Coordinates of C-alpha atoms in Angstrom, one line a residue:
Chain A
X30 CA 0.0 0.0 0.0
X31 CA 1.5 3.4 -1.0
X32 CA 0.6 6.8 0.3
X33 CA 0.7 9.7 -2.3
X34 CA 2.7 12.6 -0.8
X35 CA 0.1 15.2 -2.0
X36 CA -2.6 13.5 0.0
X37 CA -0.5 13.8 3.2
X38 CA 1.0 17.2 2.8
X39 CA -2.1 19.1 1.9
X40 CA -4.0 18.2 5.1
X41 CA -0.9 19.0 7.1
X42 CA -0.6 22.4 5.5
X43 CA -4.2 23.1 6.0
X44 CA -4.0 22.3 9.6
X45 CA -0.9 24.4 10.0
X46 CA -2.7 27.3 8.4
X47 CA -5.7 27.0 10.7
X48 CA -3.3 26.8 13.6
X49 CA -1.5 29.8 12.4
X50 CA -4.6 31.9 12.0
X51 CA -5.9 30.7 15.4
X52 CA -2.7 31.7 16.9
X53 CA -2.7 35.1 15.2
X54 CA -6.2 35.7 16.5
X55 CA -5.7 34.7 20.1
X56 CA -2.0 35.0 21.0
X57 CA -1.2 38.3 22.9
X58 CA 0.3 41.0 20.7
X59 CA 3.7 42.3 21.7
X60 CA 6.2 44.6 20.1
X61 CA 9.8 45.0 21.2
X62 CA 9.4 48.8 21.2
X63 CA 6.6 51.2 21.3
X64 CA 8.5 53.7 19.2
X65 CA 7.7 54.5 15.6
X66 CA 10.8 56.3 14.5
X67 CA 11.3 58.8 11.7
X68 CA 14.8 60.1 11.1
X69 CA 16.3 63.0 9.2
X70 CA 19.6 61.6 7.9
X71 CA 22.8 63.5 7.9
X72 CA 23.1 65.5 4.7
X73 CA 19.4 66.1 4.2
X74 CA 19.7 69.9 4.2
X75 CA 22.5 69.7 1.7
X76 CA 20.5 67.6 -0.6
X77 CA 17.5 70.0 -0.3
X78 CA 19.8 72.9 -1.1
X79 CA 21.0 71.0 -4.1
X80 CA 17.4 71.0 -5.4
X81 CA 16.5 67.4 -4.5
X82 CA 13.1 66.7 -3.0
X83 CA 13.5 64.9 0.2
X84 CA 10.3 63.5 1.8
X85 CA 10.7 61.9 5.2
X86 CA 7.4 62.3 7.0
X87 CA 4.3 61.0 5.3
X88 CA 1.4 63.3 5.9
X89 CA -0.6 60.5 7.5
X90 CA 1.0 58.4 10.2
X91 CA -0.7 55.4 11.9
X92 CA 0.1 54.4 15.5
X93 CA -1.5 51.7 17.6
X94 CA -2.4 52.3 21.3
X95 CA -0.5 50.0 23.6
X96 CA 1.7 48.6 20.8
X97 CA 3.3 51.3 18.9
X98 CA 2.1 54.5 20.4
X99 CA 5.2 56.7 20.7
X100 CA 6.1 58.9 17.8
X101 CA 9.9 59.5 17.6
X102 CA 11.4 62.2 15.5
X103 CA 15.2 62.3 15.3
X104 CA 17.4 64.9 13.5
X105 CA 20.8 63.5 12.5
X106 CA 21.5 66.3 10.2
X107 CA 23.9 69.2 11.0
X108 CA 21.2 72.0 11.0
X109 CA 18.0 72.5 12.8
X110 CA 15.0 71.0 11.0
X111 CA 11.3 71.6 11.1
X112 CA 10.1 68.0 11.4
X113 CA 6.3 67.9 11.2
X114 CA 5.2 70.7 13.4
X115 CA 8.4 70.6 15.6
X116 CA 11.7 72.4 15.4
X117 CA 14.3 69.8 16.3
X118 CA 18.0 70.7 16.8
X119 CA 20.9 68.7 15.3
X120 CA 21.4 65.5 17.2
X121 CA 18.1 66.0 19.1
X122 CA 15.3 63.5 19.4
X123 CA 11.6 64.2 20.1
X124 CA 9.4 61.5 21.7
X125 CA 5.7 62.1 21.7
X126 CA 3.6 59.5 23.5
X127 CA -0.1 59.0 22.9
X128 CA -2.6 57.7 25.4
X129 CA -5.8 58.1 23.6
X130 CA -6.9 56.7 20.3
X131 CA -8.0 59.6 18.0
X132 CA -7.0 61.5 14.9
X133 CA -4.5 64.3 15.7
X134 CA -4.0 67.1 13.2
X135 CA -0.8 69.1 13.4
X136 CA 0.1 72.2 11.3
X137 CA 3.0 71.2 9.1
X138 CA 4.6 73.5 6.5
X139 CA 6.6 70.6 5.1
X140 CA 3.5 69.1 3.6
X141 CA 1.5 70.5 0.7
X142 CA -1.7 70.1 2.6
X143 CA -0.3 72.1 5.5
X144 CA -1.2 69.3 7.9
X145 CA 0.3 66.2 9.3
X146 CA -2.2 63.7 10.6
X147 CA -1.4 61.2 13.2
X148 CA -4.0 58.4 13.5
X149 CA -3.8 56.5 16.8
X150 CA -5.8 53.3 16.4
X151 CA -7.3 51.6 19.4
X152 CA -5.5 48.6 20.9
X153 CA -6.5 45.6 18.8
X154 CA -8.3 43.5 21.4
X155 CA -10.5 41.3 19.3
X156 CA -9.4 38.2 17.5
X157 CA -10.1 39.7 14.1
X158 CA -8.4 43.0 15.0
X159 CA -5.3 41.0 16.1
X160 CA -5.2 39.1 12.8
X161 CA -5.7 42.3 10.9
X162 CA -2.9 44.1 12.8
X163 CA -0.5 41.2 12.3
X164 CA -1.4 41.0 8.6
X165 CA -0.7 44.8 8.1
X166 CA 2.6 44.4 10.0
X167 CA 3.5 41.5 7.9
X168 CA 2.8 43.3 4.7
X169 CA 4.3 46.6 5.9
X170 CA 1.1 48.4 5.1
X171 CA 0.9 50.4 8.3
X172 CA 2.0 53.9 7.8
Chain B
X19 CA 3.3 20.6 -3.6
X20 CA 3.8 24.3 -4.5
X21 CA 0.6 25.2 -2.8
X22 CA 1.7 23.3 0.3
X23 CA 5.0 25.1 0.4
X24 CA 3.3 28.5 0.0
X25 CA 0.8 27.8 2.8
X26 CA 3.7 26.7 5.1
X27 CA 5.7 29.8 4.2
X28 CA 2.7 32.0 5.1
X29 CA 2.3 30.4 8.5
X30 CA 6.0 30.7 9.3
X31 CA 6.1 34.3 8.1
X32 CA 3.1 35.2 10.1
X33 CA 4.6 33.7 13.2
X34 CA 7.8 35.6 12.6
X35 CA 6.0 38.9 12.2
X36 CA 3.9 38.5 15.3
X37 CA 6.5 39.4 17.8
X38 CA 8.9 41.5 15.9
X39 CA 8.0 44.6 13.9
X40 CA 10.2 44.9 10.8
X41 CA 11.6 48.1 9.2
X42 CA 10.0 49.6 6.2
X43 CA 11.6 51.8 3.6
X44 CA 10.1 55.0 5.1
X45 CA 10.5 54.3 8.7
X46 CA 12.8 52.7 11.1
X47 CA 10.8 50.7 13.6
X48 CA 11.8 48.9 16.7
X49 CA 15.2 50.5 17.2
X50 CA 17.5 49.0 19.8
X51 CA 16.7 50.3 23.2
X52 CA 19.9 52.5 23.3
X53 CA 19.2 54.2 20.1
X54 CA 17.9 57.7 20.8
X55 CA 16.3 56.6 24.1
X56 CA 15.4 59.4 26.3
X57 CA 16.1 59.2 30.0
X58 CA 13.7 57.1 32.0
X59 CA 12.6 60.1 34.0
X60 CA 11.8 62.1 30.9
X61 CA 9.6 59.2 29.7
X62 CA 7.2 59.8 32.4
X63 CA 5.9 63.1 31.0
X64 CA 2.6 63.2 29.2
X65 CA 4.1 65.8 26.8
X66 CA 6.5 65.0 24.0
X67 CA 10.1 65.2 25.3
X68 CA 13.2 66.7 23.7
X69 CA 16.4 64.8 24.3
X70 CA 18.8 66.4 24.9
X71 CA 16.9 69.5 25.9
X72 CA 18.2 72.9 24.5
X73 CA 18.3 76.2 26.2
X74 CA 15.1 78.2 25.5
X75 CA 16.1 81.1 23.2
X76 CA 16.0 84.4 25.0
X77 CA 14.0 87.3 23.8
X78 CA 13.0 90.8 24.9
X79 CA 9.4 91.8 24.2
X80 CA 7.0 94.3 25.7
X81 CA 5.5 92.6 28.7
X82 CA 2.0 93.1 30.0
X83 CA 3.4 93.8 33.5
X84 CA 5.1 97.0 32.1
X85 CA 8.6 95.5 32.1
X86 CA 10.6 93.8 29.4
X87 CA 9.4 90.2 28.9
X88 CA 12.6 88.1 28.9
X89 CA 12.7 84.3 29.0
X90 CA 15.9 84.5 31.0
X91 CA 14.1 86.5 33.8
X92 CA 12.1 83.4 34.7
X93 CA 14.9 81.0 35.4
X94 CA 14.0 79.1 38.6
X95 CA 10.4 78.7 37.5
X96 CA 8.7 76.2 35.2
X97 CA 7.4 78.2 32.2
X98 CA 4.5 77.3 30.0
X99 CA 5.1 79.1 26.8
X100 CA 2.3 79.5 24.2
X101 CA 1.7 81.6 21.1
X102 CA -1.6 82.9 20.0
X103 CA -3.8 86.0 19.8
X104 CA -6.6 87.4 21.8
X105 CA -9.2 87.3 19.0
X106 CA -8.6 83.6 18.6
X107 CA -12.0 81.9 18.8
X108 CA -11.0 78.3 19.3
X109 CA -7.5 77.3 20.3
X110 CA -6.3 80.1 22.6
X111 CA -9.3 80.3 25.0
X112 CA -9.2 76.6 25.6
X113 CA -5.4 76.5 26.1
X114 CA -5.4 79.4 28.5
X115 CA -8.4 78.0 30.5
X116 CA -6.5 74.7 30.7
X117 CA -3.4 76.5 32.1
X118 CA -5.5 78.3 34.7
X119 CA -7.2 75.2 35.8
X120 CA -3.9 73.3 36.0
X121 CA -2.4 76.1 38.2
X122 CA -5.5 76.0 40.4
X123 CA -5.2 72.2 40.9
X124 CA -1.5 72.5 41.7
X125 CA -2.2 74.7 44.7
X126 CA -1.0 78.1 45.5
X127 CA 2.5 77.1 46.7
X128 CA 3.4 75.0 43.6
X129 CA 1.6 77.4 41.2
X130 CA 3.8 80.2 42.4
X131 CA 6.7 78.5 40.7
X132 CA 4.8 78.1 37.4
X133 CA 4.8 81.1 35.0
X134 CA 2.5 81.2 31.9
X135 CA 3.9 83.3 29.1
X136 CA 1.7 84.0 26.1
X137 CA 3.3 85.7 23.1
X138 CA 0.9 87.3 20.6
X139 CA 1.2 86.6 16.9
X140 CA -1.1 89.6 16.2
X141 CA 0.7 92.8 17.4
X142 CA -1.7 95.1 15.5
X143 CA -4.6 94.2 17.8
X144 CA -2.8 92.9 20.9
X145 CA -1.1 95.9 22.5
X146 CA 0.1 95.3 26.1
X147 CA -3.0 96.8 27.8
X148 CA -5.4 94.8 25.7
X149 CA -3.4 91.6 26.1
X150 CA -3.2 92.2 29.9
X151 CA -7.0 92.5 30.2
X152 CA -7.5 89.5 28.0
X153 CA -5.2 87.3 30.0
X154 CA -6.7 88.5 33.3
X155 CA -9.9 86.8 32.3
X156 CA -8.1 83.5 32.8
X157 CA -5.5 84.2 35.5
X158 CA -4.1 87.5 36.6
X159 CA -0.6 86.0 36.9
X160 CA -0.3 85.2 33.2
X161 CA 2.2 87.3 31.4
X162 CA 1.7 88.4 27.8
X163 CA 4.3 89.6 25.3
X164 CA 4.1 91.7 22.2
X165 CA 6.5 93.7 20.0
X166 CA 7.0 94.8 16.5
X167 CA 6.1 92.4 13.7
X168 CA 9.8 91.8 13.1
X169 CA 10.6 91.1 16.8
X170 CA 7.8 88.7 17.0
X171 CA 8.7 86.9 13.8
X172 CA 12.2 86.4 15.1
X173 CA 10.9 84.9 18.3
X174 CA 8.6 82.6 16.3
X175 CA 11.5 81.4 14.1
X176 CA 13.6 80.7 17.2
X177 CA 10.8 78.5 18.6
X178 CA 9.6 76.9 15.4
X179 CA 6.2 78.6 15.5
X180 CA 4.1 79.2 12.5
X181 CA 1.5 82.0 12.2
X182 CA -0.3 82.7 9.0
X183 CA -2.7 85.6 8.6
X184 CA -6.1 84.5 7.1
X185 CA -8.4 87.1 5.7
X186 CA -12.0 86.7 6.9
X187 CA -14.4 89.3 5.4
X188 CA -13.5 92.8 6.7
X189 CA -11.3 91.2 9.4
X190 CA -8.8 88.5 9.7
X191 CA -7.7 85.6 11.8
X192 CA -4.5 83.6 12.3
X193 CA -3.7 80.0 11.7
X194 CA -1.0 79.4 14.3
X195 CA 0.9 76.7 16.1
X196 CA -1.2 75.5 18.9
X197 CA 1.2 73.6 21.1
X198 CA 2.8 74.7 24.4
X199 CA 6.4 74.5 25.4
X200 CA 7.3 73.3 28.9
X201 CA 10.5 75.0 30.0
X202 CA 12.2 73.8 33.2
X203 CA 13.7 75.8 36.0
X204 CA 17.1 75.7 34.3
X205 CA 15.6 77.5 31.2
X206 CA 15.7 74.4 29.0
X207 CA 12.9 73.4 26.6
X208 CA 12.1 70.0 28.1
X209 CA 8.8 69.1 26.4
X210 CA 6.1 70.1 24.0
X211 CA 2.4 69.6 24.9
X212 CA 0.2 69.3 21.8
X213 CA -3.1 71.2 21.9
X214 CA -6.0 69.3 23.4
X215 CA -4.4 67.9 26.6
X216 CA -6.5 68.3 29.7
X217 CA -5.5 70.2 32.9
X218 CA -4.6 66.9 34.7
X219 CA -1.9 66.1 32.1
X220 CA -0.4 69.5 32.8
X221 CA -0.6 69.0 36.5
X222 CA 1.2 65.7 36.0
X223 CA 4.0 67.1 34.0
X224 CA 4.4 70.3 36.0
X225 CA 4.6 68.3 39.2
X226 CA 7.5 66.3 37.8
X227 CA 9.3 69.4 36.5
X228 CA 8.7 71.3 39.8
X229 CA 10.1 68.4 41.7
X230 CA 13.5 68.4 40.0

């Protein structure tokens, strides 16, 4: 009696997929850091002066309460930089924590819209929300 | 077989992604703890924290108390520094009322070491006398500052403040930065509180800065 490999592997994979989704839905979410870091690299000012367009901050940033809820802006350039709505000195870091889920609007001259929007999503505490959060992380779709 | 391998790859990748956020092209996520980490004490503030803090740029404006308004004159106190204008309908009244309530909750002894400084972006309408009577509606200890348009523009540049005049019929308003700087007793800009925080958040941070 011979067992065809396909008839064995498919059920195993299906079971593994179900187990994976179940785990993604129910296992606690953790992140090694709550920081979402944006950095102005050294030489940014020089590149701008040379006429290059340098975009660092998107005009919409997503954070997640309890997981990644600290916005970190770091200036590694040699001159002060207006980063979003904040003036940040060379070598300086600005860390802004969020404790409430909401949409925050900041005036920002660096964006054509004149605004930088920070969306702080609620902590994903339902199974579906956990799966969705993990999927977005996996696919790098979170801003 | 290919389907099986793809399914297994997804499960393994999902498991890997669960605990560790990975960098994207636009952002650097999950840095090492040492990278850019602020001091543990600074982390306890509700406001956004600057690390390292820089000395608050000094300025000399016309103060509502009749004297020159200088930042350096207030070393030894914790300063809440905000920019706005007395005709502001939305942001400024809320912010100033929040400051007043925070000072009230701190109690007289602690509040004596907290100085609110409010610098106008609208010198045409906010002369010292008008600014003084406006601020007294909230708290008579608040100090206002005004000056020439050029003086005020230089102060705004030094603090990264934006203010844009917006025509409104026969009058005008301003679109201006709405956050507040928290300046410690040593005169350093320690933190920035975005608009919308409640008095308790200010009490929390002021208590920490006053305790240093």
